[in-house]
Amino acid sequence: MRRHLRPLLLTALAASCGMAFAASADQVPAGRLPAWAVPQSYRIAFKVDPAQTDFSGTTTIKVKLAQASDHMWLDGAELKVSKVTVTDAAGKAHDAKYVEADPKAGVVRVDFGSTLPAGEITLKFDYTAPLNAQLQGLYKVTAKGQPYAMTQMEPISARFAFPSFDEPGFKTPFDISITLPDSQVAVANTQQVSEKPAGQGWKTVTFAQTLPLPTYLVAFGVGPWDITPTAEISPDAYRSKPLPLRGIAAAGEAHRMSHVISETPSIIHALENYYGFGYPWDKLDVLAAPDFSAGAMENAGLVTFRDWLLLLDKDSPARNVRGSFNVTAHELAHQWTGDTVTLAWWNDIWLNEAFATWMQEKVTEEVHPEYRADLDRVRGAQGAMANDSLVSARSIRQPITGNGDIMTAFDGITYQKGASVIGMFENYVGDKTFQKGMHAYIEAHKFGNADADDLVNAIATAAGKGDDFKHAFKSFLDQSGVPYVQTALEQKNGQTVLTLKQSRYLPLGSRGDSQRIWGIPVCVRYGTADGSKVACEMLDKATGSVALPGASNPTWVMPNANAAGYYRFSLDKSELDALTKEVAKLSDTEQLAYADAINASFEHGDLDAGQVLAALKPLTESKTSQVATAPLGQLEWIYHHVAKTDAQRARIADWVKAAYLPRLEALGYQRKAGESDDDSLLRSTLAAALGLDYKLPEVRAELLKQGEAALQKNTDGRLNLAAANPDLLGDALGVAVQTQGKSAVDALIAELPQTSDPASRNGMLGGLASVEDPALAEQVRDFALSKPVKVGEMASLLRSGRDTQAQRDAMWSWFNGHYSQILARTGSFAGGFLPMLAGGGGCSTGEAQRLQAFFQPRINDAAGIARGLAQTTESIELCAALTAKQDPASITH
Ligand SMILES: [Zn+2]
């Protein structure tokens, strides 16, 4: 949707304009809107019948003009405005003109017809617009044949729904009313306050005025929604009234929301306790969206989710149940960081997303400690490090130079790196001190906006820290990259000391400059006579050291104690051997940090594949499933890119089989009564790896049994999907698709349009995505572009099947032939994802070159393509460089 979005200049440039450029003011603002016209409040009224293709609206905005002017600027896209009236400060109404000054960007000018003095004016717009087909603005979706209209405004899509100052810095109250067919239901951010007949089968519902919100948090929906009975979240020390809570779903589905409704109060209480600040809105609705671009959206008081996250029952996959809790905690955390205190501008989206991610982990650790959110934090950070090792990585606070920077800001750097960096500085100042800083930050900026300085200053003040601390914190916000801490043990004056040297971590083959300095809180665990101790030091120069008092001699070191730091480390050979011997005694988070250090050394070219296999082996013994399975990713890379002969591949498969098959067989292939969800998750992780990646015959036989049973038709002609263990449905169908071929593919393609249950749909999509036969793979890719596959589901059919050059070549030529259809079905969010969809998994310079040749001329087709192209190309080149360095003979285990 590039063509509707506004190109933006450098933030610094935009900020420096402000009042100054307003005077000459006839240029279309290319950056932020000028600051001399500021909205004070909105009244937005809509007439919506989801069965139609268009809707109509009336928007009334009170605006404060700081200076006399004959026009003003705001945002609007695809709106057909029939009338604009401006009422001046004296109360006199004038006809005004709506000019689409930059339709491509969605910037409009309103000409008043004469110069109005500074003061408060009121603008009123009457318009019609299409119900959007790409899941943004006010968009249309269909569930079980019935149409619905709902909204997704973030980041810059409110302009498709109503004329507005569509930037996060403009927060005002909103009055929302909706005229809709009598038989339907409307929901919005706040409680409904009235419902009146509007004649000829229509009614008008009005909602309570909101507290100040930015446009991107405005939300509403119209359709035959099914709503749960209203539950109440009890008052507490921070909120005096019970909070009404409802679940909203497509017709007939609300009964499946009882699980999420039962979990939500504990999340709200945990957040209120942490922030010392009550949930501020007048109600909380959670809505299961029939089709949705993101995972979920934190609209104030009306939080929307992909339906599979909310529609749960006893047969739901354990992955969905756990995901539901984590995502709900994330979105509800936003009600404080994001909704109550809002980022001032998009370069600080981390103030929303990193904090919601960090807080979600805190809430999960408190309410569901068995979900091991502490390990999610470490794994999330390590996932972000792979991306952050690219020269083309974003920084957490990436300057906004265009719409692509807004669209691609919702990535692992913002979320997981951001959360890890927050956790690192929380660990450094202490969690109580950090909480004190957060209280002050929320209190100072509630119902307003904030930027990074506000946050960092609040924490520094609470901790009694000065510029060094602020500088260290910001060194992780304002520059990209992962710090690499190379360590060596020394004896100095009779004391054991670990010397530290920092640089930027760059993998083998990178063209980046490794000289970069952060302020890193480094904490080291080391061996003592009676166990271990931790010593910490702020490393804010290229080199430093940390004394290890009481260290045994010889000792061992884990240079990232509790995996609390966002950095990678290396040890020399003898120290790595010493740590490998101790690894089972480390905490689970530290064992994950150890695994990452092995991977970092391998990708740096310091360890060969054989050494990696040996060093990772002890982790497979862990009782903790996330630790035991941590080696799988690296193993798979070695399997596909290092092993050249069947014998070498067999050696790796044997390693995997010895490590994991007994564990899978002990779990069995069916759920056991009362088993932990961790067991259910481990079963599905192992079954997928052993059955589909390594193709162990004994595992495939079990999965095939379930897949064949699921493909049997019931008497009504529908597939018997319930015959498979719900945790294994996708993998079981995947093995069936690989074994039976066309009959299985045809059966799944016929079944999908008849199935509304999102978990069953995901299982079927997973099965189809495992297809291997080239002709059938082509059939599945074509199916991905057809109507029965929702826009939000399309990518799940196109991502996989990239292990071999032949598979990637087939995907590549299909992508070339269908590019315009893919682009047309892709929402504005996904532009940055297109290059990865086309060339992801590539591992040769030829693949990097063809990707560049294809996308360079198309770089403006969607916002975000430039960054996606740079990152995918670099990943392919690094894979090629690492592959070239390998000696398959090192695989001797
Ligand atoms: Zn979020």
Short mmCIF file of C-alpha atoms and ligand atoms in Angstrom, two decimals, residues 298 330-331 334 353 356 415, ligand 1:
data_model
loop_
_atom_site.label_atom_id
_atom_site.label_comp_id
_atom_site.label_asym_id
_atom_site.label_seq_id
_atom_site.Cartn_x
_atom_site.Cartn_y
_atom_site.Cartn_z
CA GLU A 298 -3.40 -2.98 21.72
CA HIS A 330 1.90 -8.16 25.82
CA GLU A 331 -1.17 -6.29 24.55
CA HIS A 334 0.61 -1.76 26.22
CA GLU A 353 7.06 -2.52 21.90
CA ALA A 356 5.42 -4.47 26.28
CA TYR A 415 10.80 -6.06 20.35
ZN ZN B 1 3.07 -4.69 20.88
#
